[in-house]
Amino acid sequence: MAVLSLLLENGADPNIQEGMYGTALRAMAGLHAPNSYKIEGLRLLLDHGADVNAEGGVDGHALVAATATRGLPGSRASNVAVVNLLLEHGADANASEKPHPIPLHAAILAEDVEILKTLLRARADHDLRVEGKTTPLEYARIMGMETMVIHLQDEVLREVTARTLPYDSTNEPGIRYKGSTWKAEEIEDMDEDSRDNMAGSQREQEQEPEILRMEKERLEIERNEREAEERYQAKRKARREKAARKEVDPIAQDER
């Protein structure tokens, strides 16, 4: 890090594009190294004018590189602290550059729930479709990543009544009511009558958009179909195992 600091202090341009990693910021964000090391390097670069949204390199943007990368090789340590730092310095949560993935796609591929939730709090668009590609929700379904699907579906449903605060890594999602933002713990502390009154007034102020109502119905149908398929497969497996124990052809057993 001393070498990087020396170069920057002597006028090195942090935004020069070079090689497969593009800028120094993108290279540092995607480095397989402890988060503390990367954060120190990123702060140095950002303090010396590195463009947090510069495009280039194999990942396109520093935020995508940070989202797609774990810590040390073989580690499952999340890069969420690095992602937070970039967002706090103005990184675009919906950054896209053909043919690279957007940050949400990268988080899904990395199976990093914490980064996924961090990006959603930073107003990442779960319905964004770039250059004809799948939306993040569609992509998670195609990849069979059920945990990611659940979190994205929850975000779709939350949009009916919830709003996120202006991005800050210390903030959690809040609920807008009569021009004020209520944190979840504040709502939990209310008595039942107060919560009911708040919910009723909010419903009067903001009717559920038709498209979100339809999305809720579609998600419920998909959930029911998935559960029915799981029950069918479980019964089919049980019949085959029973047939195998009796040394009977399982196909013939099914046909009976």
PDB file of C-alpha atoms in Angstrom:
ATOM      1  CA  MET A   1       0.000   0.000   0.000  1.00  0.00           C
ATOM      2  CA  ALA A   2       2.966   2.299   0.597  1.00  0.00           C
ATOM      3  CA  VAL A   3       3.872   2.067  -3.102  1.00  0.00           C
ATOM      4  CA  LEU A   4       0.325   3.002  -4.173  1.00  0.00           C
ATOM      5  CA  SER A   5       0.328   5.951  -1.775  1.00  0.00           C
ATOM      6  CA  LEU A   6       3.722   7.123  -3.054  1.00  0.00           C
ATOM      7  CA  LEU A   7       2.593   6.959  -6.696  1.00  0.00           C
ATOM      8  CA  LEU A   8      -0.615   8.886  -6.032  1.00  0.00           C
ATOM      9  CA  GLU A   9       1.142  11.537  -3.960  1.00  0.00           C
ATOM     10  CA  ASN A  10       3.544  12.066  -6.859  1.00  0.00           C
ATOM     11  CA  GLY A  11       0.796  12.669  -9.396  1.00  0.00           C
ATOM     12  CA  ALA A  12      -0.122   9.224 -10.755  1.00  0.00           C
ATOM     13  CA  ASP A  13      -3.514   9.333 -12.520  1.00  0.00           C
ATOM     14  CA  PRO A  14      -5.900   6.844 -10.828  1.00  0.00           C
ATOM     15  CA  ASN A  15      -8.257   6.881 -13.824  1.00  0.00           C
ATOM     16  CA  ILE A  16      -5.883   5.582 -16.506  1.00  0.00           C
ATOM     17  CA  GLN A  17      -7.363   2.557 -18.327  1.00  0.00           C
ATOM     18  CA  GLU A  18      -4.914  -0.308 -18.714  1.00  0.00           C
ATOM     19  CA  GLY A  19      -5.202  -4.022 -19.497  1.00  0.00           C
ATOM     20  CA  MET A  20      -7.882  -6.494 -18.464  1.00  0.00           C
ATOM     21  CA  TYR A  21      -8.585  -4.777 -15.148  1.00  0.00           C
ATOM     22  CA  GLY A  22      -9.342  -1.335 -16.576  1.00  0.00           C
ATOM     23  CA  THR A  23      -8.775   1.213 -13.820  1.00  0.00           C
ATOM     24  CA  ALA A  24      -6.837   0.840 -10.585  1.00  0.00           C
ATOM     25  CA  LEU A  25     -10.106   1.202  -8.642  1.00  0.00           C
ATOM     26  CA  ARG A  26     -11.740  -1.672 -10.508  1.00  0.00           C
ATOM     27  CA  ALA A  27      -8.600  -3.811 -10.017  1.00  0.00           C
ATOM     28  CA  MET A  28      -8.535  -3.091  -6.270  1.00  0.00           C
ATOM     29  CA  ALA A  29     -12.285  -3.755  -5.862  1.00  0.00           C
ATOM     30  CA  GLY A  30     -11.946  -7.190  -7.464  1.00  0.00           C
ATOM     31  CA  LEU A  31      -8.753  -8.173  -5.681  1.00  0.00           C
ATOM     32  CA  HIS A  32      -8.724 -11.508  -3.831  1.00  0.00           C
ATOM     33  CA  ALA A  33      -7.505 -10.074  -0.542  1.00  0.00           C
ATOM     34  CA  PRO A  34      -8.817  -9.271   2.951  1.00  0.00           C
ATOM     35  CA  ASN A  35     -11.454  -6.527   2.957  1.00  0.00           C
ATOM     36  CA  SER A  36      -9.384  -4.315   5.274  1.00  0.00           C
ATOM     37  CA  TYR A  37      -6.570  -4.271   2.708  1.00  0.00           C
ATOM     38  CA  LYS A  38      -8.903  -3.494  -0.190  1.00  0.00           C
ATOM     39  CA  ILE A  39     -10.736  -0.758   1.701  1.00  0.00           C
ATOM     40  CA  GLU A  40      -7.459   0.983   2.525  1.00  0.00           C
ATOM     41  CA  GLY A  41      -6.456   0.920  -1.141  1.00  0.00           C
ATOM     42  CA  LEU A  42      -9.883   2.015  -2.373  1.00  0.00           C
ATOM     43  CA  ARG A  43      -9.951   4.958   0.037  1.00  0.00           C
ATOM     44  CA  LEU A  44      -6.541   6.075  -1.207  1.00  0.00           C
ATOM     45  CA  LEU A  45      -7.704   5.939  -4.824  1.00  0.00           C
ATOM     46  CA  LEU A  46     -11.033   7.654  -4.131  1.00  0.00           C
ATOM     47  CA  ASP A  47      -9.339  10.386  -2.089  1.00  0.00           C
ATOM     48  CA  HIS A  48      -7.088  11.063  -5.094  1.00  0.00           C
ATOM     49  CA  GLY A  49      -9.964  11.453  -7.552  1.00  0.00           C
ATOM     50  CA  ALA A  50     -10.646   7.924  -8.811  1.00  0.00           C
ATOM     51  CA  ASP A  51     -13.936   7.801 -10.754  1.00  0.00           C
ATOM     52  CA  VAL A  52     -16.154   5.342  -8.880  1.00  0.00           C
ATOM     53  CA  ASN A  53     -18.334   4.796 -11.977  1.00  0.00           C
ATOM     54  CA  ALA A  54     -15.576   4.489 -14.585  1.00  0.00           C
ATOM     55  CA  GLU A  55     -16.205   1.731 -17.140  1.00  0.00           C
ATOM     56  CA  GLY A  56     -13.577  -0.720 -18.313  1.00  0.00           C
ATOM     57  CA  GLY A  57     -11.897  -4.027 -17.647  1.00  0.00           C
ATOM     58  CA  VAL A  58     -13.409  -7.487 -17.557  1.00  0.00           C
ATOM     59  CA  ASP A  59     -16.206  -6.532 -15.131  1.00  0.00           C
ATOM     60  CA  GLY A  60     -17.075  -3.099 -16.483  1.00  0.00           C
ATOM     61  CA  HIS A  61     -17.448  -1.307 -13.144  1.00  0.00           C
ATOM     62  CA  ALA A  62     -15.704  -1.420  -9.772  1.00  0.00           C
ATOM     63  CA  LEU A  63     -19.051  -2.139  -8.066  1.00  0.00           C
ATOM     64  CA  VAL A  64     -19.629  -5.209 -10.238  1.00  0.00           C
ATOM     65  CA  ALA A  65     -16.071  -6.405  -9.542  1.00  0.00           C
ATOM     66  CA  ALA A  66     -16.584  -5.996  -5.789  1.00  0.00           C
ATOM     67  CA  THR A  67     -19.963  -7.725  -5.912  1.00  0.00           C
ATOM     68  CA  ALA A  68     -18.675 -10.709  -7.863  1.00  0.00           C
ATOM     69  CA  THR A  69     -15.543 -11.240  -5.740  1.00  0.00           C
ATOM     70  CA  ARG A  70     -15.029 -12.934  -2.398  1.00  0.00           C
ATOM     71  CA  GLY A  71     -12.094 -12.263  -0.099  1.00  0.00           C
ATOM     72  CA  LEU A  72      -9.141 -14.630  -0.161  1.00  0.00           C
ATOM     73  CA  PRO A  73      -9.207 -17.495  -2.710  1.00  0.00           C
ATOM     74  CA  GLY A  74     -11.481 -20.246  -1.416  1.00  0.00           C
ATOM     75  CA  SER A  75     -13.028 -17.928   1.168  1.00  0.00           C
ATOM     76  CA  ARG A  76     -16.780 -17.307   1.455  1.00  0.00           C
ATOM     77  CA  ALA A  77     -16.236 -13.998   3.275  1.00  0.00           C
ATOM     78  CA  SER A  78     -18.591 -11.399   1.855  1.00  0.00           C
ATOM     79  CA  ASN A  79     -17.334  -8.262   0.122  1.00  0.00           C
ATOM     80  CA  VAL A  80     -20.226  -6.247   1.568  1.00  0.00           C
ATOM     81  CA  ALA A  81     -17.948  -3.726   3.320  1.00  0.00           C
ATOM     82  CA  VAL A  82     -16.250  -2.943   0.002  1.00  0.00           C
ATOM     83  CA  VAL A  83     -19.624  -2.633  -1.737  1.00  0.00           C
ATOM     84  CA  ASN A  84     -20.825  -0.243   0.988  1.00  0.00           C
ATOM     85  CA  LEU A  85     -17.732   1.933   0.574  1.00  0.00           C
ATOM     86  CA  LEU A  86     -18.253   2.239  -3.189  1.00  0.00           C
ATOM     87  CA  LEU A  87     -21.965   3.031  -2.763  1.00  0.00           C
ATOM     88  CA  GLU A  88     -21.195   5.699  -0.174  1.00  0.00           C
ATOM     89  CA  HIS A  89     -18.890   7.337  -2.737  1.00  0.00           C
ATOM     90  CA  GLY A  90     -21.628   7.440  -5.370  1.00  0.00           C
ATOM     91  CA  ALA A  91     -21.330   4.108  -7.191  1.00  0.00           C
ATOM     92  CA  ASP A  92     -24.365   3.472  -9.391  1.00  0.00           C
ATOM     93  CA  ALA A  93     -26.272   0.438  -8.057  1.00  0.00           C
ATOM     94  CA  ASN A  94     -27.723  -0.039 -11.562  1.00  0.00           C
ATOM     95  CA  ALA A  95     -24.438   0.374 -13.438  1.00  0.00           C
ATOM     96  CA  SER A  96     -24.441  -1.446 -16.766  1.00  0.00           C
ATOM     97  CA  GLU A  97     -21.992  -1.755 -19.621  1.00  0.00           C
ATOM     98  CA  LYS A  98     -22.451  -4.212 -22.466  1.00  0.00           C
ATOM     99  CA  PRO A  99     -21.649  -7.138 -22.245  1.00  0.00           C
ATOM    100  CA  HIS A 100     -20.998  -7.039 -18.480  1.00  0.00           C
ATOM    101  CA  PRO A 101     -23.581  -7.944 -15.803  1.00  0.00           C
ATOM    102  CA  ILE A 102     -25.303  -5.389 -13.616  1.00  0.00           C
ATOM    103  CA  PRO A 103     -24.483  -5.487  -9.881  1.00  0.00           C
ATOM    104  CA  LEU A 104     -27.627  -7.460  -8.930  1.00  0.00           C
ATOM    105  CA  HIS A 105     -26.827 -10.154 -11.503  1.00  0.00           C
ATOM    106  CA  ALA A 106     -23.291 -10.378 -10.078  1.00  0.00           C
ATOM    107  CA  ALA A 107     -24.625 -10.692  -6.507  1.00  0.00           C
ATOM    108  CA  ILE A 108     -26.971 -13.492  -7.572  1.00  0.00           C
ATOM    109  CA  LEU A 109     -24.177 -15.367  -9.335  1.00  0.00           C
ATOM    110  CA  ALA A 110     -21.969 -14.981  -6.241  1.00  0.00           C
ATOM    111  CA  GLU A 111     -24.882 -16.214  -4.071  1.00  0.00           C
ATOM    112  CA  ASP A 112     -24.194 -13.326  -1.691  1.00  0.00           C
ATOM    113  CA  VAL A 113     -27.436 -12.470   0.116  1.00  0.00           C
ATOM    114  CA  GLU A 114     -25.892  -9.645   2.172  1.00  0.00           C
ATOM    115  CA  ILE A 115     -24.683  -7.833  -0.936  1.00  0.00           C
ATOM    116  CA  LEU A 116     -28.027  -8.451  -2.646  1.00  0.00           C
ATOM    117  CA  LYS A 117     -29.856  -6.798   0.267  1.00  0.00           C
ATOM    118  CA  THR A 118     -27.305  -3.958   0.354  1.00  0.00           C
ATOM    119  CA  LEU A 119     -27.832  -3.239  -3.352  1.00  0.00           C
ATOM    120  CA  LEU A 120     -31.621  -3.302  -2.980  1.00  0.00           C
ATOM    121  CA  ARG A 121     -31.392  -0.781  -0.121  1.00  0.00           C
ATOM    122  CA  ALA A 122     -29.301   1.381  -2.445  1.00  0.00           C
ATOM    123  CA  ARG A 123     -32.199   1.430  -4.951  1.00  0.00           C
ATOM    124  CA  ALA A 124     -30.884  -1.271  -7.282  1.00  0.00           C
ATOM    125  CA  ASP A 125     -33.697  -2.065  -9.722  1.00  0.00           C
ATOM    126  CA  HIS A 126     -34.795  -5.702  -9.378  1.00  0.00           C
ATOM    127  CA  ASP A 127     -36.784  -5.309 -12.606  1.00  0.00           C
ATOM    128  CA  LEU A 128     -33.953  -3.853 -14.735  1.00  0.00           C
ATOM    129  CA  ARG A 129     -33.487  -5.448 -18.155  1.00  0.00           C
ATOM    130  CA  VAL A 130     -30.323  -4.452 -20.057  1.00  0.00           C
ATOM    131  CA  GLU A 131     -29.782  -5.175 -23.759  1.00  0.00           C
ATOM    132  CA  GLY A 132     -32.552  -7.774 -23.820  1.00  0.00           C
ATOM    133  CA  LYS A 133     -31.066  -9.768 -20.918  1.00  0.00           C
ATOM    134  CA  THR A 134     -33.114 -11.261 -18.101  1.00  0.00           C
ATOM    135  CA  THR A 135     -34.137  -9.202 -15.091  1.00  0.00           C
ATOM    136  CA  PRO A 136     -32.416 -10.093 -11.793  1.00  0.00           C
ATOM    137  CA  LEU A 137     -35.533 -11.953 -10.620  1.00  0.00           C
ATOM    138  CA  GLU A 138     -35.750 -13.929 -13.876  1.00  0.00           C
ATOM    139  CA  TYR A 139     -32.015 -14.663 -13.711  1.00  0.00           C
ATOM    140  CA  ALA A 140     -32.254 -16.001 -10.146  1.00  0.00           C
ATOM    141  CA  ARG A 141     -35.094 -18.309 -11.197  1.00  0.00           C
ATOM    142  CA  ILE A 142     -33.181 -19.584 -14.239  1.00  0.00           C
ATOM    143  CA  MET A 143     -30.095 -20.263 -12.099  1.00  0.00           C
ATOM    144  CA  GLY A 144     -32.220 -22.147  -9.569  1.00  0.00           C
ATOM    145  CA  MET A 145     -31.078 -19.931  -6.690  1.00  0.00           C
ATOM    146  CA  GLU A 146     -34.130 -20.173  -4.443  1.00  0.00           C
ATOM    147  CA  THR A 147     -32.718 -18.016  -1.627  1.00  0.00           C
ATOM    148  CA  MET A 148     -32.079 -15.167  -4.048  1.00  0.00           C
ATOM    149  CA  VAL A 149     -35.532 -15.601  -5.612  1.00  0.00           C
ATOM    150  CA  ILE A 150     -37.164 -15.327  -2.189  1.00  0.00           C
ATOM    151  CA  HIS A 151     -35.321 -12.096  -1.332  1.00  0.00           C
ATOM    152  CA  LEU A 152     -36.148 -10.533  -4.704  1.00  0.00           C
ATOM    153  CA  GLN A 153     -39.795 -11.573  -4.435  1.00  0.00           C
ATOM    154  CA  ASP A 154     -39.946 -10.051  -0.971  1.00  0.00           C
ATOM    155  CA  GLU A 155     -38.602  -6.804  -2.426  1.00  0.00           C
ATOM    156  CA  VAL A 156     -41.321  -6.789  -5.096  1.00  0.00           C
ATOM    157  CA  LEU A 157     -44.027  -7.224  -2.461  1.00  0.00           C
ATOM    158  CA  ARG A 158     -42.452  -4.676  -0.113  1.00  0.00           C
ATOM    159  CA  GLU A 159     -42.789  -1.986  -2.763  1.00  0.00           C
ATOM    160  CA  VAL A 160     -46.527  -1.912  -2.192  1.00  0.00           C
ATOM    161  CA  THR A 161     -46.115   0.077   1.029  1.00  0.00           C
ATOM    162  CA  ALA A 162     -42.416   0.402   1.866  1.00  0.00           C
ATOM    163  CA  ARG A 163     -39.879   2.996   0.840  1.00  0.00           C
ATOM    164  CA  THR A 164     -36.118   2.988   1.475  1.00  0.00           C
ATOM    165  CA  LEU A 165     -34.360   5.873   3.151  1.00  0.00           C
ATOM    166  CA  PRO A 166     -31.748   7.905   1.200  1.00  0.00           C
ATOM    167  CA  TYR A 167     -28.790   5.521   0.995  1.00  0.00           C
ATOM    168  CA  ASP A 168     -26.576   5.263   4.024  1.00  0.00           C
ATOM    169  CA  SER A 169     -24.948   2.013   5.151  1.00  0.00           C
ATOM    170  CA  THR A 170     -26.234   2.599   8.700  1.00  0.00           C
ATOM    171  CA  ASN A 171     -29.873   2.871   7.575  1.00  0.00           C
ATOM    172  CA  GLU A 172     -32.359   0.039   7.353  1.00  0.00           C
ATOM    173  CA  PRO A 173     -35.497   0.158   5.186  1.00  0.00           C
ATOM    174  CA  GLY A 174     -38.282   2.242   6.708  1.00  0.00           C
ATOM    175  CA  ILE A 175     -41.967   2.782   6.010  1.00  0.00           C
ATOM    176  CA  ARG A 176     -43.262   6.102   4.719  1.00  0.00           C
ATOM    177  CA  TYR A 177     -46.306   7.434   6.547  1.00  0.00           C
ATOM    178  CA  LYS A 178     -47.714  10.980   6.338  1.00  0.00           C
ATOM    179  CA  GLY A 179     -44.402  12.405   5.161  1.00  0.00           C
ATOM    180  CA  SER A 180     -42.312  10.701   7.853  1.00  0.00           C
ATOM    181  CA  THR A 181     -40.139   7.606   7.773  1.00  0.00           C
ATOM    182  CA  TRP A 182     -40.823   5.057  10.490  1.00  0.00           C
ATOM    183  CA  LYS A 183     -38.144   2.509  11.290  1.00  0.00           C
ATOM    184  CA  ALA A 184     -39.180  -1.100  11.772  1.00  0.00           C
ATOM    185  CA  GLU A 185     -38.354  -1.067  15.493  1.00  0.00           C
ATOM    186  CA  GLU A 186     -40.491   2.047  16.013  1.00  0.00           C
ATOM    187  CA  ILE A 187     -43.473   0.332  14.427  1.00  0.00           C
ATOM    188  CA  GLU A 188     -42.874  -2.764  16.565  1.00  0.00           C
ATOM    189  CA  ASP A 189     -43.004  -0.578  19.709  1.00  0.00           C
ATOM    190  CA  MET A 190     -46.462   0.761  18.818  1.00  0.00           C
ATOM    191  CA  ASP A 191     -49.511  -0.774  20.446  1.00  0.00           C
ATOM    192  CA  GLU A 192     -51.827  -2.827  18.243  1.00  0.00           C
ATOM    193  CA  ASP A 193     -54.434  -0.056  17.817  1.00  0.00           C
ATOM    194  CA  SER A 194     -51.780   2.448  16.703  1.00  0.00           C
ATOM    195  CA  ARG A 195     -50.395   0.038  14.122  1.00  0.00           C
ATOM    196  CA  ASP A 196     -53.895  -0.702  12.832  1.00  0.00           C
ATOM    197  CA  ASN A 197     -54.689   3.010  12.534  1.00  0.00           C
ATOM    198  CA  MET A 198     -51.399   3.659  10.766  1.00  0.00           C
ATOM    199  CA  ALA A 199     -51.937   0.786   8.348  1.00  0.00           C
ATOM    200  CA  GLY A 200     -55.483   1.921   7.573  1.00  0.00           C
ATOM    201  CA  SER A 201     -54.457   5.520   6.913  1.00  0.00           C
ATOM    202  CA  GLN A 202     -51.562   4.417   4.752  1.00  0.00           C
ATOM    203  CA  ARG A 203     -53.810   2.208   2.640  1.00  0.00           C
ATOM    204  CA  GLU A 204     -56.088   5.186   2.042  1.00  0.00           C
ATOM    205  CA  GLN A 205     -53.131   7.343   0.999  1.00  0.00           C
ATOM    206  CA  GLU A 206     -51.464   4.852  -1.289  1.00  0.00           C
ATOM    207  CA  GLN A 207     -53.590   2.299  -3.085  1.00  0.00           C
ATOM    208  CA  GLU A 208     -51.755  -0.801  -4.238  1.00  0.00           C
ATOM    209  CA  PRO A 209     -50.792  -0.396  -7.921  1.00  0.00           C
ATOM    210  CA  GLU A 210     -52.471  -2.892 -10.221  1.00  0.00           C
ATOM    211  CA  ILE A 211     -49.179  -4.218 -11.568  1.00  0.00           C
ATOM    212  CA  LEU A 212     -47.966  -5.086  -8.057  1.00  0.00           C
ATOM    213  CA  ARG A 213     -51.276  -6.751  -7.176  1.00  0.00           C
ATOM    214  CA  MET A 214     -50.912  -8.907 -10.290  1.00  0.00           C
ATOM    215  CA  GLU A 215     -47.289  -9.676  -9.380  1.00  0.00           C
ATOM    216  CA  LYS A 216     -48.375 -10.841  -5.918  1.00  0.00           C
ATOM    217  CA  GLU A 217     -50.973 -13.134  -7.446  1.00  0.00           C
ATOM    218  CA  ARG A 218     -48.439 -14.527  -9.922  1.00  0.00           C
ATOM    219  CA  LEU A 219     -45.887 -15.192  -7.179  1.00  0.00           C
ATOM    220  CA  GLU A 220     -48.535 -16.961  -5.094  1.00  0.00           C
ATOM    221  CA  ILE A 221     -49.483 -19.177  -8.049  1.00  0.00           C
ATOM    222  CA  GLU A 222     -45.809 -20.005  -8.701  1.00  0.00           C
ATOM    223  CA  ARG A 223     -45.279 -20.842  -5.032  1.00  0.00           C
ATOM    224  CA  ASN A 224     -48.290 -23.169  -5.004  1.00  0.00           C
ATOM    225  CA  GLU A 225     -47.166 -24.867  -8.222  1.00  0.00           C
ATOM    226  CA  ARG A 226     -43.649 -25.362  -6.856  1.00  0.00           C
ATOM    227  CA  GLU A 227     -44.965 -26.870  -3.622  1.00  0.00           C
ATOM    228  CA  ALA A 228     -47.293 -29.196  -5.560  1.00  0.00           C
ATOM    229  CA  GLU A 229     -44.398 -30.340  -7.763  1.00  0.00           C
ATOM    230  CA  GLU A 230     -42.228 -30.991  -4.688  1.00  0.00           C
ATOM    231  CA  ARG A 231     -44.988 -33.099  -3.100  1.00  0.00           C
ATOM    232  CA  TYR A 232     -45.432 -35.078  -6.333  1.00  0.00           C
ATOM    233  CA  GLN A 233     -41.694 -35.751  -6.644  1.00  0.00           C
ATOM    234  CA  ALA A 234     -41.492 -36.817  -2.980  1.00  0.00           C
ATOM    235  CA  LYS A 235     -44.347 -39.311  -3.435  1.00  0.00           C
ATOM    236  CA  ARG A 236     -42.820 -40.614  -6.673  1.00  0.00           C
ATOM    237  CA  LYS A 237     -39.464 -41.110  -4.954  1.00  0.00           C
ATOM    238  CA  ALA A 238     -41.138 -42.944  -2.069  1.00  0.00           C
ATOM    239  CA  ARG A 239     -42.927 -45.314  -4.486  1.00  0.00           C
ATOM    240  CA  ARG A 240     -39.684 -46.081  -6.306  1.00  0.00           C
ATOM    241  CA  GLU A 241     -37.838 -46.759  -3.055  1.00  0.00           C
ATOM    242  CA  LYS A 242     -40.626 -49.057  -1.888  1.00  0.00           C
ATOM    243  CA  ALA A 243     -40.573 -50.890  -5.212  1.00  0.00           C
ATOM    244  CA  ALA A 244     -36.792 -51.241  -5.052  1.00  0.00           C
ATOM    245  CA  ARG A 245     -36.983 -52.781  -1.592  1.00  0.00           C
ATOM    246  CA  LYS A 246     -39.426 -55.368  -2.942  1.00  0.00           C
ATOM    247  CA  GLU A 247     -37.096 -55.985  -5.910  1.00  0.00           C
ATOM    248  CA  VAL A 248     -39.829 -54.972  -8.323  1.00  0.00           C
ATOM    249  CA  ASP A 249     -39.222 -52.974 -11.487  1.00  0.00           C
ATOM    250  CA  PRO A 250     -40.024 -49.380 -10.362  1.00  0.00           C
ATOM    251  CA  ILE A 251     -41.326 -48.417 -13.827  1.00  0.00           C
ATOM    252  CA  ALA A 252     -43.758 -51.323 -13.811  1.00  0.00           C
ATOM    253  CA  GLN A 253     -44.746 -50.439 -10.256  1.00  0.00           C
ATOM    254  CA  ASP A 254     -45.508 -46.858 -11.343  1.00  0.00           C
ATOM    255  CA  GLU A 255     -47.621 -48.093 -14.251  1.00  0.00           C
ATOM    256  CA  ARG A 256     -49.739 -50.187 -11.879  1.00  0.00           C
TER     257      ARG A 256
END
